[in-house]
């Protein structure tokens, strides 16, 4: 089985602790052992940058160095964590002085940032490394007739130097949605709009205006749900959408959850049972055939 | 036959047209280099009534920014062939920049955005005494603001900004790059820096930025407004402008990450807005989800804490760790996990201890000849 280092960040805490087990199982089913890189910490959430950018570079150089020490690449399951780690890699790979300064600090713990580990986001990892065909073959519960709007989120599209998809014409999600037997809805108003997540604790009224934009557009285009490869976009569309009066209440699904369900997991195992905005397409006893 | 591409251009003359409309024009690829050339081709050969703005034709003056298939670009810096390739045979839609008053066709009125910028007072009011000869600026300082200095005020970032979209007061990405640029300039006097930063907070609404990073993506001059904004926010906190949700969020991040290696999403509502998260937690519990109210302390936490302190000693942060808060977090962690943050170390010790005893008993057994 292929092995890749896994960076967990702060995504699998609170009510989302189960997600890590789900991810681990889904990837194992697809032939990938995701090995948690121990001792890695929060990336700073693109927020600690406000206090001290150098600190963000240091903690993420440490995160990457921990994977490198085990000879592993680093797989990241969140758009923002991915962007912050990738920006750090970009900065250190292009600024030898910065790298040296940081390596001096890491030496204390016996670590060194070498720049050898690739930082993967789950979307390109699933498309390029696992392969859409492999996924298609593993589907036990085709999502026949589901109309799923694809929502990429910002931090894998912008800025350009860390983008994992074509920023203006992203792809990958549609192919995956199709492979699961569902029908992707790609073009809708608000597909490129911000999900609002990062503004919730800086300017709530602005955030709540953003939260409904993609769900509204998706609904108008005939989609029954949104799928996103980012657990933060998912949280915004699930928890914060519930706080907006007259919200369209379009359910949002985190990409690995959709995979899990199509691979035959029950809704609890897949995490789909725990959404604030219920995913009504999901039925407990939906047939799974092998 | 020459290769051609279709431009679908927004047309609107408020003096005659009731509503804006689109008109399509065919442009031969081998007669034009840039999108600006293509607009000239339309104006000179097909439709002299088309209006657009330009001046330098070399990405210097900033007047030719338009919206192309939804994204702000300088017409003179955009290779036409690239657009044609990216659009895969579909017409290329050219429109005026978003969020600025349309004047005619592709021409917009920048005045409102300029006025907003002026209220921030982003200029140099020099420290006294003013030196008799030139200022000497060390290269490290120039490095801090050489990027924002490249801004040509083209408003491309403004036209794609998520904050401008939902907050009419928001001064715009470029405006805060300027605030940052003068806030770290050693020639500017402190009172003026303070005034600028205060303006950025109050008149400019700098906390409305959602950090989408689109401004960095569209800027034709390599300015990175989203990152400059992070700095302005930090500098504001350092100057003592702390009564903002965003500063409480930042304090949460700094303290929790130091204390546990992670943030605590369930403590954020309380710490930022004073809102009890229990109803939300209950919603999840009712659905049968297991909820951890405090993140598990991570292995390697003590080394991680050392690193943070070490870094902060070298580069002073805009916002310090609040160690009273850290103590309270430590206490929460102790209550929930019935152990302090050194648990892992204790665990390791216990392992070694049991390992030691098992070896000890084995040896003893061997000594007495037992199996
Ligand atoms: S990162 Fe902020 S300033 Fe830049 S485009 Fe997004 S909202 Fe606007
Ligand atoms: S920051 Fe860049 S995009 Fe924005 S006005 Fe300046 S040059 Fe134009
Ligand atoms: S014409 Fe001056 S920037 Fe394009």
XYZ file of N, CA, C and O in Angstrom, chain A residues 8-11 13-17 38-42 44-55 58-59 62 83 87 95 101 105-106 109 154-155 158-161 167-168 192-194 197-204 206 209-210 213 235 239 242 268 273-276, chain B residues 71 73 143 162-163 165-167 207-214 216-217 224 227 230-231 233-234 245-246 249-250 253-254 257 261-266 268-269 272-273 280 283-284 287-292 295 298-300 303-304 307-308 310-312 314-319:
536
model
N -2.943 16.810 10.157
C -4.340 16.915 10.587
C -4.779 18.335 10.944
O -5.958 18.641 10.887
N -3.869 19.210 11.298
C -4.272 20.570 11.639
C -5.306 20.588 12.742
O -5.279 19.752 13.635
N -6.243 21.534 12.677
C -7.278 21.630 13.721
C -8.625 21.170 13.202
O -9.663 21.496 13.764
N -8.615 20.448 12.079
C -9.895 20.137 11.436
C -10.675 19.057 12.153
O -11.891 18.979 12.059
N -11.384 18.232 15.330
C -11.615 18.453 16.754
C -13.082 18.799 16.947
O -13.866 18.796 16.006
N -13.475 19.082 18.197
C -14.863 19.434 18.472
C -15.777 18.316 18.006
O -15.557 17.164 18.343
N -16.779 18.657 17.166
C -17.700 17.610 16.717
C -17.159 16.821 15.518
O -17.856 15.968 14.986
N -15.947 17.118 15.092
C -15.445 16.520 13.849
C -14.339 15.500 14.054
O -13.637 15.138 13.104
N -14.186 15.046 15.308
C -13.110 14.103 15.592
C -13.246 12.833 14.742
O -12.250 12.257 14.311
N 3.064 12.661 13.548
C 2.904 13.039 14.960
C 3.644 14.348 15.236
O 4.613 14.685 14.565
N 3.167 15.042 16.237
C 3.782 16.280 16.726
C 3.518 17.489 15.835
O 3.901 18.598 16.178
N 2.864 17.294 14.667
C 2.521 18.475 13.871
C 1.438 19.264 14.610
O 0.658 18.701 15.370
N 1.425 20.572 14.355
C 0.503 21.454 15.082
C -0.315 22.289 14.104
O -0.124 22.199 12.893
N -1.170 23.116 14.677
C -1.951 24.085 13.900
C -1.034 24.906 12.994
O 0.066 25.277 13.390
N -1.627 27.843 12.030
C -1.829 29.271 12.292
C -3.093 29.796 11.636
O -3.472 30.950 11.840
N -3.704 28.940 10.817
C -5.016 29.266 10.248
C -5.053 30.535 9.414
O -6.105 31.148 9.281
N -3.934 30.947 8.842
C -3.855 32.209 8.102
C -4.242 33.383 8.998
O -4.648 34.437 8.529
N -4.136 33.190 10.309
C -4.509 34.243 11.260
C -3.295 34.681 12.077
O -3.065 35.873 12.267
N -2.498 33.708 12.519
C -1.316 34.079 13.312
C -0.379 34.959 12.469
O 0.397 35.748 13.005
N -0.539 34.885 11.151
C 0.209 35.780 10.249
C 0.050 37.242 10.663
O 0.932 38.055 10.433
N -1.111 37.565 11.228
C -1.349 38.955 11.636
C -0.429 39.350 12.787
O -0.031 40.497 12.913
N -0.106 38.381 13.632
C 0.757 38.676 14.777
C 2.226 38.589 14.406
O 3.037 39.398 14.864
N 2.565 37.609 13.565
C 3.981 37.378 13.307
C 4.153 36.373 12.174
O 4.009 35.168 12.363
N 4.451 36.900 11.016
C 4.590 36.054 9.828
C 5.755 35.065 9.993
O 5.676 33.924 9.553
N 6.800 35.529 10.622
C 7.976 34.673 10.800
C 7.636 33.457 11.669
O 8.137 32.360 11.455
N 6.760 33.679 12.624
C 6.309 32.563 13.465
C 5.549 31.535 12.622
O 5.726 30.319 12.783
N 7.930 29.561 10.767
C 8.672 28.643 11.636
C 7.842 27.411 11.982
O 8.325 26.282 11.869
N 6.586 27.624 12.404
C 5.826 26.448 12.832
C 5.498 25.544 11.643
O 5.435 24.327 11.783
N 8.491 23.598 10.642
C 8.569 22.479 11.583
C 7.609 21.364 11.158
O 7.979 20.191 11.116
N -2.903 26.038 1.911
C -2.323 27.288 1.408
C -1.209 27.796 2.318
O -0.155 28.225 1.842
N 2.501 28.152 1.125
C 3.147 29.464 1.105
C 4.474 29.403 1.871
O 5.458 30.022 1.471
N 14.061 31.528 -0.532
C 14.803 32.491 0.273
C 15.763 31.744 1.206
O 15.410 31.399 2.329
N 17.820 30.783 8.739
C 17.402 31.358 10.019
C 16.465 30.393 10.744
O 16.596 30.152 11.946
N 16.620 27.534 14.320
C 15.641 27.367 15.398
C 15.161 25.918 15.500
O 14.949 25.384 16.584
N 15.008 25.274 14.350
C 14.502 23.893 14.353
C 15.551 22.908 14.865
O 15.214 21.829 15.354
N 15.322 21.057 18.164
C 14.486 19.854 18.291
C 15.051 18.738 17.403
O 14.396 17.703 17.215
N -11.531 29.052 -2.015
C -10.523 29.993 -2.543
C -9.079 29.508 -2.436
O -8.287 29.706 -3.351
N -8.712 28.918 -1.304
C -7.285 28.776 -1.020
C -6.572 27.671 -1.788
O -5.381 27.479 -1.619
N -6.250 30.444 -5.241
C -5.491 31.697 -5.111
C -4.622 31.626 -3.868
O -5.069 31.065 -2.873
N -3.461 32.285 -3.816
C -2.795 32.923 -4.959
C -2.205 31.886 -5.920
O -2.131 30.706 -5.597
N -1.771 32.386 -7.058
C -1.403 31.503 -8.153
C -0.241 30.577 -7.815
O -0.211 29.421 -8.237
N 0.744 31.084 -7.049
C 1.946 30.276 -6.840
C 1.688 29.025 -6.002
O 2.525 28.130 -5.951
N -6.841 28.297 -11.736
C -7.586 29.217 -10.873
C -8.889 29.701 -11.506
O -9.860 29.954 -10.811
N -8.884 29.873 -12.817
C -10.082 30.438 -13.435
C -10.986 29.380 -14.032
O -12.128 29.646 -14.391
N -17.599 30.909 -7.550
C -16.279 31.428 -7.199
C -16.327 32.354 -5.981
O -15.315 32.897 -5.552
N -17.512 32.515 -5.396
C -17.640 33.426 -4.252
C -16.993 32.817 -3.013
O -16.927 31.605 -2.869
N -16.532 33.687 -2.129
C -15.941 33.245 -0.860
C -17.031 32.602 0.003
O -18.176 33.039 0.003
N -16.206 31.710 5.664
C -15.694 31.111 6.893
C -14.741 32.042 7.664
O -14.899 32.267 8.849
N -13.751 32.567 6.965
C -12.714 33.317 7.675
C -13.160 34.703 8.130
O -12.438 35.378 8.850
N -14.332 35.147 7.665
C -14.796 36.464 8.092
C -15.729 36.367 9.290
O -16.085 37.383 9.880
N -16.120 35.147 9.661
C -17.127 35.010 10.711
C -16.682 35.671 12.014
O -17.482 36.292 12.694
N -15.421 35.549 12.357
C -14.941 36.152 13.603
C -14.224 37.485 13.396
O -13.562 37.985 14.301
N -14.304 38.041 12.178
C -13.733 39.371 11.988
C -14.820 40.374 11.614
O -14.812 41.506 12.080
N -15.758 39.959 10.771
C -16.914 40.805 10.466
C -18.080 39.888 10.137
O -18.236 39.434 9.005
N -18.885 39.622 11.145
C -19.952 38.626 11.018
C -20.996 38.982 9.956
O -21.353 38.111 9.160
N -20.691 40.606 7.195
C -20.112 40.321 5.882
C -20.081 38.805 5.663
O -20.476 38.296 4.614
N -23.426 37.290 4.734
C -23.846 37.556 3.350
C -23.175 36.568 2.403
O -23.760 36.106 1.427
N -21.908 36.261 2.695
C -21.139 35.376 1.812
C -21.638 33.941 1.885
O -21.701 33.236 0.881
N -24.220 32.730 -0.583
C -24.110 33.039 -2.004
C -23.985 31.786 -2.879
O -24.743 31.612 -3.829
N -17.950 23.677 6.803
C -18.470 24.146 8.094
C -19.257 25.446 7.923
O -20.291 25.641 8.545
N -22.867 25.059 9.249
C -23.234 25.694 10.523
C -23.715 27.122 10.325
O -24.727 27.530 10.870
N -27.069 27.806 8.560
C -28.193 27.581 9.472
C -28.536 28.847 10.272
O -29.622 28.974 10.824
N -23.492 7.394 9.314
C -22.754 7.805 10.506
C -21.255 7.694 10.271
O -20.497 8.607 10.548
N -24.390 11.888 8.790
C -25.510 11.923 9.742
C -25.396 13.096 10.707
O -26.348 13.398 11.415
N -24.238 13.735 10.748
C -24.013 14.752 11.775
C -24.130 16.181 11.259
O -23.659 17.116 11.892
N -24.698 16.365 10.086
C -24.779 17.716 9.529
C -25.905 18.511 10.174
O -26.957 17.965 10.498
N -25.678 19.813 10.344
C -26.728 20.688 10.868
C -27.822 20.864 9.814
O -29.004 20.816 10.108
N -12.676 38.217 -14.520
C -11.457 38.487 -13.763
C -10.839 39.811 -14.214
O -10.690 40.055 -15.420
N -8.183 42.466 -15.296
C -6.869 42.386 -15.945
C -6.515 43.717 -16.595
O -7.399 44.450 -17.016
N 13.039 46.341 1.544
C 12.516 45.017 1.267
C 11.081 44.878 1.785
O 10.246 44.249 1.158
N -13.742 40.591 -2.563
C -14.919 40.051 -1.866
C -15.401 40.998 -0.766
O -16.573 40.999 -0.425
N -14.504 41.771 -0.181
C -14.916 42.681 0.888
C -15.630 43.896 0.307
O -16.634 44.364 0.849
N -17.361 43.874 -2.300
C -18.662 43.371 -2.724
C -19.719 43.510 -1.619
O -20.857 43.869 -1.877
N -19.327 43.238 -0.389
C -20.330 43.188 0.671
C -20.196 44.276 1.733
O -20.944 44.269 2.703
N -19.229 45.148 1.576
C -19.090 46.242 2.534
C -18.741 47.511 1.765
O -17.587 47.748 1.426
N -11.018 45.287 8.878
C -11.392 43.965 9.402
C -12.436 43.256 8.549
O -12.825 42.127 8.842
N -12.931 43.925 7.472
C -13.901 43.249 6.602
C -13.261 42.327 5.585
O -13.954 41.529 4.948
N -11.960 42.421 5.400
C -11.298 41.540 4.431
C -11.550 40.088 4.822
O -11.438 39.721 5.983
N -11.907 39.256 3.833
C -12.206 37.847 4.117
C -11.004 36.935 3.828
O -11.125 35.718 3.939
N -9.900 37.526 3.402
C -8.691 36.742 3.118
C -8.881 35.722 1.998
O -8.331 34.626 2.056
N -9.630 36.125 0.962
C -9.839 35.198 -0.158
C -8.603 35.078 -1.039
O -8.487 34.140 -1.811
N -7.709 36.057 -0.987
C -6.457 36.074 -1.761
C -6.646 36.442 -3.236
O -5.706 36.372 -4.024
N -7.868 36.839 -3.606
C -8.095 37.168 -5.018
C -7.298 38.396 -5.439
O -6.860 38.501 -6.577
N -4.335 39.226 -4.551
C -2.973 38.822 -4.906
C -2.991 38.200 -6.299
O -2.128 38.463 -7.131
N -4.014 37.400 -6.548
C -4.099 36.716 -7.836
C -4.209 37.696 -8.999
O -3.550 37.532 -10.019
N 0.840 42.310 -2.880
C 0.139 41.248 -2.155
C -0.744 41.848 -1.053
O -0.446 41.737 0.138
N -1.843 40.024 2.218
C -0.801 39.866 3.246
C -0.469 41.202 3.908
O -0.205 41.256 5.113
N -2.968 41.716 6.578
C -2.658 40.995 7.823
C -1.698 41.811 8.673
O -1.850 41.910 9.889
N -0.725 42.433 8.022
C 0.222 43.262 8.765
C -0.434 44.493 9.363
O -0.158 44.851 10.499
N -3.460 44.829 10.298
C -4.262 44.393 11.445
C -3.380 44.172 12.674
O -3.730 44.580 13.785
N -2.234 43.529 12.435
C -1.323 43.283 13.542
C -0.780 44.582 14.111
O -0.743 44.780 15.328
N -13.575 42.290 17.151
C -13.675 40.827 17.202
C -12.409 40.176 16.633
O -11.911 39.191 17.180
N -11.885 40.750 15.553
C -10.723 40.168 14.902
C -9.511 40.068 15.824
O -8.727 39.124 15.720
N -10.117 37.221 18.133
C -9.866 35.975 17.398
C -8.362 35.695 17.341
O -7.909 34.578 17.593
N -7.612 36.743 17.010
C -6.164 36.578 16.912
C -5.575 36.147 18.261
O -4.716 35.261 18.328
N -6.121 32.541 18.762
C -5.182 31.716 17.989
C -3.817 31.667 18.663
O -3.217 30.610 18.823
N -3.311 32.841 19.030
C -1.974 32.912 19.608
C -1.914 32.098 20.909
O -1.009 31.283 21.108
N -2.911 28.107 20.442
C -1.893 27.363 19.702
C -0.641 27.206 20.564
O -0.031 26.140 20.603
N -1.142 23.616 20.948
C -0.710 23.249 19.597
C -1.841 23.339 18.590
O -1.651 23.101 17.400
N -3.034 23.664 19.073
C -4.182 23.788 18.172
C -5.063 24.936 18.643
O -4.975 25.361 19.780
N -5.962 25.394 17.748
C -6.989 26.306 18.228
C -8.100 25.459 18.837
O -8.049 24.230 18.795
N -9.097 26.104 19.396
C -10.258 25.371 19.895
C -11.507 26.016 19.321
O -11.989 27.012 19.840
N -12.004 25.430 18.234
C -13.112 26.061 17.513
C -14.345 26.223 18.388
O -15.147 27.111 18.158
N -14.487 25.355 19.390
C -15.678 25.450 20.237
C -15.545 26.549 21.295
O -16.523 26.937 21.911
N -14.131 29.505 20.468
C -14.113 30.782 19.737
C -15.373 31.632 19.928
O -15.254 32.837 20.185
N -16.579 31.067 19.817
C -17.773 31.915 19.954
C -17.771 32.673 21.277
O -18.090 33.864 21.323
N -14.714 35.339 21.371
C -14.805 36.477 20.456
C -16.096 37.259 20.656
O -16.091 38.478 20.735
N -17.217 36.551 20.763
C -18.501 37.252 20.824
C -19.226 37.089 22.157
O -20.343 37.571 22.312
N -25.031 24.846 20.251
C -24.480 24.229 19.046
C -23.925 22.839 19.368
O -24.185 21.867 18.657
N -26.670 20.432 19.632
C -27.203 20.020 18.325
C -26.422 18.831 17.779
O -26.999 17.888 17.246
N -25.100 18.908 17.910
C -24.273 17.806 17.406
C -24.481 16.549 18.244
O -24.561 15.448 17.712
N -27.493 14.596 17.419
C -27.354 13.791 16.205
C -26.458 12.579 16.427
O -26.194 11.811 15.509
N -25.938 12.485 17.646
C -25.137 11.312 17.969
C -23.643 11.490 17.752
O -22.877 10.535 17.811
N -23.212 12.733 17.489
C -21.775 12.942 17.272
C -21.059 13.026 18.614
O -21.593 13.563 19.586
N -19.853 12.494 18.629
C -19.014 12.630 19.812
C -18.379 14.029 19.740
O -17.872 14.423 18.700
N -18.438 14.777 20.830
C -17.888 16.141 20.786
C -16.778 16.287 21.828
O -16.986 16.020 23.010
N -15.608 16.680 21.372
C -14.523 16.973 22.305
C -14.524 18.467 22.573
O -14.307 19.244 21.670
N -9.369 20.366 22.586
C -8.533 19.490 21.771
C -7.519 18.730 22.619
O -7.038 19.253 23.625
N -1.091 17.810 22.142
C -0.331 17.048 21.156
C 0.996 16.580 21.728
O 1.584 17.259 22.565
N 1.474 15.439 21.245
C 2.826 15.055 21.624
C 3.821 16.089 21.090
O 3.579 16.705 20.060
N 4.890 16.270 21.790
C 5.900 17.239 21.342
C 5.531 18.669 21.698
O 6.149 19.621 21.228
N 8.319 21.034 23.329
C 9.317 21.529 22.372
C 8.703 22.616 21.487
O 9.348 23.599 21.143
N 7.441 22.391 21.130
C 6.745 23.357 20.283
C 6.621 24.710 20.998
O 6.853 25.765 20.414
N 9.807 26.521 20.855
C 10.051 27.126 19.545
C 9.324 28.479 19.448
O 9.900 29.473 19.010
N 8.064 28.485 19.882
C 7.294 29.730 19.796
C 7.985 30.840 20.599
O 8.167 31.961 20.105
N 11.063 31.075 21.496
C 12.346 31.369 20.850
C 12.127 32.338 19.677
O 12.808 33.350 19.554
N 11.122 32.026 18.834
C 10.819 32.875 17.673
C 10.388 34.266 18.138
O 10.828 35.282 17.614
N 9.533 34.287 19.150
C 9.009 35.582 19.589
C 10.089 36.445 20.222
O 9.993 37.667 20.227
N 13.136 36.485 19.081
C 13.892 37.043 17.959
C 13.107 38.074 17.176
O 13.639 39.086 16.750
N 11.839 37.749 16.910
C 10.989 38.688 16.152
C 9.766 38.979 16.984
O 8.872 38.156 17.091
N 9.736 40.148 17.519
C 8.650 40.525 18.404
C 7.317 40.490 17.651
O 7.182 41.075 16.591
N 6.332 39.796 18.210
C 5.032 39.737 17.531
C 4.241 41.023 17.742
O 4.506 41.769 18.680
N 3.275 41.274 16.843
C 2.401 42.435 17.037
C 1.482 42.229 18.236
O 0.983 43.177 18.813
N 1.212 40.960 18.552
C 0.344 40.676 19.698
C 1.010 39.593 20.539
O 1.337 38.524 20.036
